[in-house]
Each structure stands twice: as C-alpha cells, then as structure tokens.
Amino acid sequence: QVQLVESGGGLVQPGGSLRLSCTASGSIGRINAMGWYRQAPGNQRELVARISSGGSTNYVDSVKGRFTISRDNAKNMVFLQMNSLKPEDTAVYSCYADGITVWGRTFNGWGQGTQVIVSS
C-alpha cells in the first residue's frame, strides 16, 4: 500500500502564508499527477491545484495568483505554497496522487488531510 503523509497546516491571519507538504512513501516506481483538494463544512470538495508528472499546473480560479503547487519527483513530494490567505480559504486540505505504480500495479493515494484556518 502507498501512504501519503501531509504537514504544514495550522492557524494563520488573513494575508499570511502557509506551505503544505505531502510525501508519498512505499516501493514507488512512478507517480502521474499530484495535487490538493480542500473541503469546508457544508461545502463540496473542490480541486484546488494539480500538477502533472511533467510539471504542468492547473488551479481553481479562486486561488490563481495566490497559490503555487510544485513537486519533487525524486522525493515523491508535492507542495502547496499559499500566500495572501483569506478566511474563505479555511478548509481541510488533502493531498492526492494518481497513477502510482508499485511493482507493476497502479494505485491512487490520498493523504489524511490537514486543517487550515485563516482568521484574525
């Protein structure tokens, strides 16, 4: 099984910054895309950012210009740099990875989620 472990969530004031990290561990051969979802109480889960194995990125409109997704393929890690945070960004953020190959088999993986609270 593939494990994804997240860190970096917490409480921050509006206008502040946080950097989320996620590491996939196991006997991993390759990972296709990695990204971040978020979900606030009463809201649907939404895809915040995605990065392909080749480094191309996509963002939901509400975070464009403020968030940056990146990855380190050698370390099987994905990051989300969040700047100019707003109270509306408050949510549980979960990382994911798809197309994970382990011993010739393919899996998807999810992190446990990390809470981000933006409040003064």
PDB file of C-alpha atoms in Angstrom:
ATOM      1  CA  GLN A   1       0.000   0.000   0.000  1.00  0.00           C
ATOM      2  CA  VAL A   2       1.048   3.580  -0.659  1.00  0.00           C
ATOM      3  CA  GLN A   3       0.966   6.108   2.158  1.00  0.00           C
ATOM      4  CA  LEU A   4       0.636   9.881   1.745  1.00  0.00           C
ATOM      5  CA  VAL A   5       1.559  11.979   4.764  1.00  0.00           C
ATOM      6  CA  GLU A   6       0.798  15.706   4.981  1.00  0.00           C
ATOM      7  CA  SER A   7       2.122  18.520   7.119  1.00  0.00           C
ATOM      8  CA  GLY A   8       2.076  22.302   7.305  1.00  0.00           C
ATOM      9  CA  GLY A   9      -1.495  23.164   8.217  1.00  0.00           C
ATOM     10  CA  GLY A  10      -2.393  25.492  11.038  1.00  0.00           C
ATOM     11  CA  LEU A  11      -3.808  28.840  12.054  1.00  0.00           C
ATOM     12  CA  VAL A  12      -2.774  31.952  10.157  1.00  0.00           C
ATOM     13  CA  GLN A  13      -4.012  35.535   9.955  1.00  0.00           C
ATOM     14  CA  PRO A  14      -5.599  36.913   6.781  1.00  0.00           C
ATOM     15  CA  GLY A  15      -2.870  37.953   4.375  1.00  0.00           C
ATOM     16  CA  GLY A  16      -0.456  35.418   5.798  1.00  0.00           C
ATOM     17  CA  SER A  17       1.173  32.396   4.217  1.00  0.00           C
ATOM     18  CA  LEU A  18       1.407  28.657   4.759  1.00  0.00           C
ATOM     19  CA  ARG A  19       3.292  25.927   2.937  1.00  0.00           C
ATOM     20  CA  LEU A  20       1.739  22.463   2.841  1.00  0.00           C
ATOM     21  CA  SER A  21       3.846  19.385   2.170  1.00  0.00           C
ATOM     22  CA  CYS A  22       2.910  15.833   1.267  1.00  0.00           C
ATOM     23  CA  THR A  23       5.148  12.799   0.908  1.00  0.00           C
ATOM     24  CA  ALA A  24       4.249   9.512  -0.749  1.00  0.00           C
ATOM     25  CA  SER A  25       6.105   6.530   0.649  1.00  0.00           C
ATOM     26  CA  GLY A  26       6.475   2.933  -0.424  1.00  0.00           C
ATOM     27  CA  SER A  27       8.140   0.988  -3.207  1.00  0.00           C
ATOM     28  CA  ILE A  28       7.023   3.550  -5.772  1.00  0.00           C
ATOM     29  CA  GLY A  29       8.121   3.366  -9.364  1.00  0.00           C
ATOM     30  CA  ARG A  30       6.241   6.350 -10.799  1.00  0.00           C
ATOM     31  CA  ILE A  31       3.509   8.850  -9.957  1.00  0.00           C
ATOM     32  CA  ASN A  32       1.402  10.516 -12.624  1.00  0.00           C
ATOM     33  CA  ALA A  33      -0.368  13.614 -11.266  1.00  0.00           C
ATOM     34  CA  MET A  34      -0.362  15.014  -7.749  1.00  0.00           C
ATOM     35  CA  GLY A  35      -2.494  17.716  -6.245  1.00  0.00           C
ATOM     36  CA  TRP A  36      -4.516  19.213  -3.444  1.00  0.00           C
ATOM     37  CA  TYR A  37      -8.216  19.175  -2.630  1.00  0.00           C
ATOM     38  CA  ARG A  38      -9.991  21.151   0.061  1.00  0.00           C
ATOM     39  CA  GLN A  39     -13.324  20.863   1.813  1.00  0.00           C
ATOM     40  CA  ALA A  40     -15.009  23.220   4.249  1.00  0.00           C
ATOM     41  CA  PRO A  41     -18.034  22.242   6.369  1.00  0.00           C
ATOM     42  CA  GLY A  42     -21.183  22.322   4.264  1.00  0.00           C
ATOM     43  CA  ASN A  43     -19.223  22.656   1.031  1.00  0.00           C
ATOM     44  CA  GLN A  44     -18.394  20.220  -1.711  1.00  0.00           C
ATOM     45  CA  ARG A  45     -14.832  19.041  -2.005  1.00  0.00           C
ATOM     46  CA  GLU A  46     -13.022  21.010  -4.677  1.00  0.00           C
ATOM     47  CA  LEU A  47      -9.786  20.502  -6.526  1.00  0.00           C
ATOM     48  CA  VAL A  48      -7.518  23.413  -5.627  1.00  0.00           C
ATOM     49  CA  ALA A  49      -4.420  22.646  -7.645  1.00  0.00           C
ATOM     50  CA  ARG A  50      -2.950  19.873  -9.755  1.00  0.00           C
ATOM     51  CA  ILE A  51       0.483  19.225 -11.181  1.00  0.00           C
ATOM     52  CA  SER A  52       1.333  16.641 -13.808  1.00  0.00           C
ATOM     53  CA  SER A  53       4.365  14.409 -13.825  1.00  0.00           C
ATOM     54  CA  GLY A  54       5.905  16.812 -16.340  1.00  0.00           C
ATOM     55  CA  GLY A  55       5.246  19.894 -14.226  1.00  0.00           C
ATOM     56  CA  SER A  56       2.222  21.460 -15.913  1.00  0.00           C
ATOM     57  CA  THR A  57      -0.184  23.023 -13.411  1.00  0.00           C
ATOM     58  CA  ASN A  58      -3.863  23.851 -13.018  1.00  0.00           C
ATOM     59  CA  TYR A  59      -5.594  25.950 -10.363  1.00  0.00           C
ATOM     60  CA  VAL A  60      -9.132  26.710  -9.346  1.00  0.00           C
ATOM     61  CA  ASP A  61      -9.918  30.331 -10.241  1.00  0.00           C
ATOM     62  CA  SER A  62     -10.265  31.475  -6.639  1.00  0.00           C
ATOM     63  CA  VAL A  63      -6.605  30.750  -5.813  1.00  0.00           C
ATOM     64  CA  LYS A  64      -4.884  31.799  -9.033  1.00  0.00           C
ATOM     65  CA  GLY A  65      -2.100  34.246  -8.341  1.00  0.00           C
ATOM     66  CA  ARG A  66      -2.018  33.342  -4.652  1.00  0.00           C
ATOM     67  CA  PHE A  67      -1.243  29.600  -4.501  1.00  0.00           C
ATOM     68  CA  THR A  68       1.599  27.725  -6.164  1.00  0.00           C
ATOM     69  CA  ILE A  69       1.826  23.956  -6.486  1.00  0.00           C
ATOM     70  CA  SER A  70       5.162  22.234  -7.009  1.00  0.00           C
ATOM     71  CA  ARG A  71       6.638  18.755  -6.737  1.00  0.00           C
ATOM     72  CA  ASP A  72       9.901  16.952  -6.189  1.00  0.00           C
ATOM     73  CA  ASN A  73       9.763  13.779  -8.240  1.00  0.00           C
ATOM     74  CA  ALA A  74      12.926  12.324  -6.728  1.00  0.00           C
ATOM     75  CA  LYS A  75      11.427  12.586  -3.236  1.00  0.00           C
ATOM     76  CA  ASN A  76       7.812  11.765  -4.234  1.00  0.00           C
ATOM     77  CA  MET A  77       6.651  15.021  -2.676  1.00  0.00           C
ATOM     78  CA  VAL A  78       4.116  17.685  -3.581  1.00  0.00           C
ATOM     79  CA  PHE A  79       3.854  21.150  -2.040  1.00  0.00           C
ATOM     80  CA  LEU A  80       1.291  23.922  -1.915  1.00  0.00           C
ATOM     81  CA  GLN A  81       2.578  27.410  -1.186  1.00  0.00           C
ATOM     82  CA  MET A  82      -0.368  29.546  -0.076  1.00  0.00           C
ATOM     83  CA  ASN A  83       0.084  33.314   0.031  1.00  0.00           C
ATOM     84  CA  SER A  84      -2.329  36.183   0.692  1.00  0.00           C
ATOM     85  CA  LEU A  85      -4.611  33.817   2.553  1.00  0.00           C
ATOM     86  CA  LYS A  86      -8.258  34.737   3.027  1.00  0.00           C
ATOM     87  CA  PRO A  87     -10.840  33.487   5.542  1.00  0.00           C
ATOM     88  CA  GLU A  88     -12.572  31.782   2.605  1.00  0.00           C
ATOM     89  CA  ASP A  89      -9.523  29.524   2.277  1.00  0.00           C
ATOM     90  CA  THR A  90     -10.327  27.890   5.617  1.00  0.00           C
ATOM     91  CA  ALA A  91     -10.793  24.167   4.981  1.00  0.00           C
ATOM     92  CA  VAL A  92      -9.301  20.730   5.393  1.00  0.00           C
ATOM     93  CA  TYR A  93      -6.708  20.287   2.671  1.00  0.00           C
ATOM     94  CA  SER A  94      -5.930  16.799   1.383  1.00  0.00           C
ATOM     95  CA  CYS A  95      -3.194  15.764  -0.988  1.00  0.00           C
ATOM     96  CA  TYR A  96      -3.609  13.079  -3.610  1.00  0.00           C
ATOM     97  CA  ALA A  97      -1.589  11.204  -6.148  1.00  0.00           C
ATOM     98  CA  ASP A  98      -2.840   9.191  -9.081  1.00  0.00           C
ATOM     99  CA  GLY A  99      -1.209   6.680 -11.337  1.00  0.00           C
ATOM    100  CA  ILE A 100       1.118   5.423  -8.602  1.00  0.00           C
ATOM    101  CA  THR A 101       2.977   2.369  -9.857  1.00  0.00           C
ATOM    102  CA  VAL A 102       4.184  -0.163  -7.315  1.00  0.00           C
ATOM    103  CA  TRP A 103       5.686  -3.443  -8.516  1.00  0.00           C
ATOM    104  CA  GLY A 104       3.921  -3.048 -11.849  1.00  0.00           C
ATOM    105  CA  ARG A 105       0.495  -2.286 -10.358  1.00  0.00           C
ATOM    106  CA  THR A 106      -1.265   1.074 -10.355  1.00  0.00           C
ATOM    107  CA  PHE A 107      -2.906   2.797  -7.389  1.00  0.00           C
ATOM    108  CA  ASN A 108      -4.330   6.131  -6.334  1.00  0.00           C
ATOM    109  CA  GLY A 109      -3.495   7.610  -2.957  1.00  0.00           C
ATOM    110  CA  TRP A 110      -4.896  10.154  -0.513  1.00  0.00           C
ATOM    111  CA  GLY A 111      -3.466  11.934   2.463  1.00  0.00           C
ATOM    112  CA  GLN A 112      -5.223  12.122   5.804  1.00  0.00           C
ATOM    113  CA  GLY A 113      -5.939  15.845   5.484  1.00  0.00           C
ATOM    114  CA  THR A 114      -4.537  18.871   7.272  1.00  0.00           C
ATOM    115  CA  GLN A 115      -6.626  21.739   8.604  1.00  0.00           C
ATOM    116  CA  VAL A 116      -6.005  25.313   7.508  1.00  0.00           C
ATOM    117  CA  ILE A 117      -7.726  28.093   9.459  1.00  0.00           C
ATOM    118  CA  VAL A 118      -7.440  31.690   8.285  1.00  0.00           C
ATOM    119  CA  SER A 119      -8.726  34.020  10.968  1.00  0.00           C
ATOM    120  CA  SER A 120      -7.814  37.157  12.871  1.00  0.00           C
TER     121      SER A 120
END
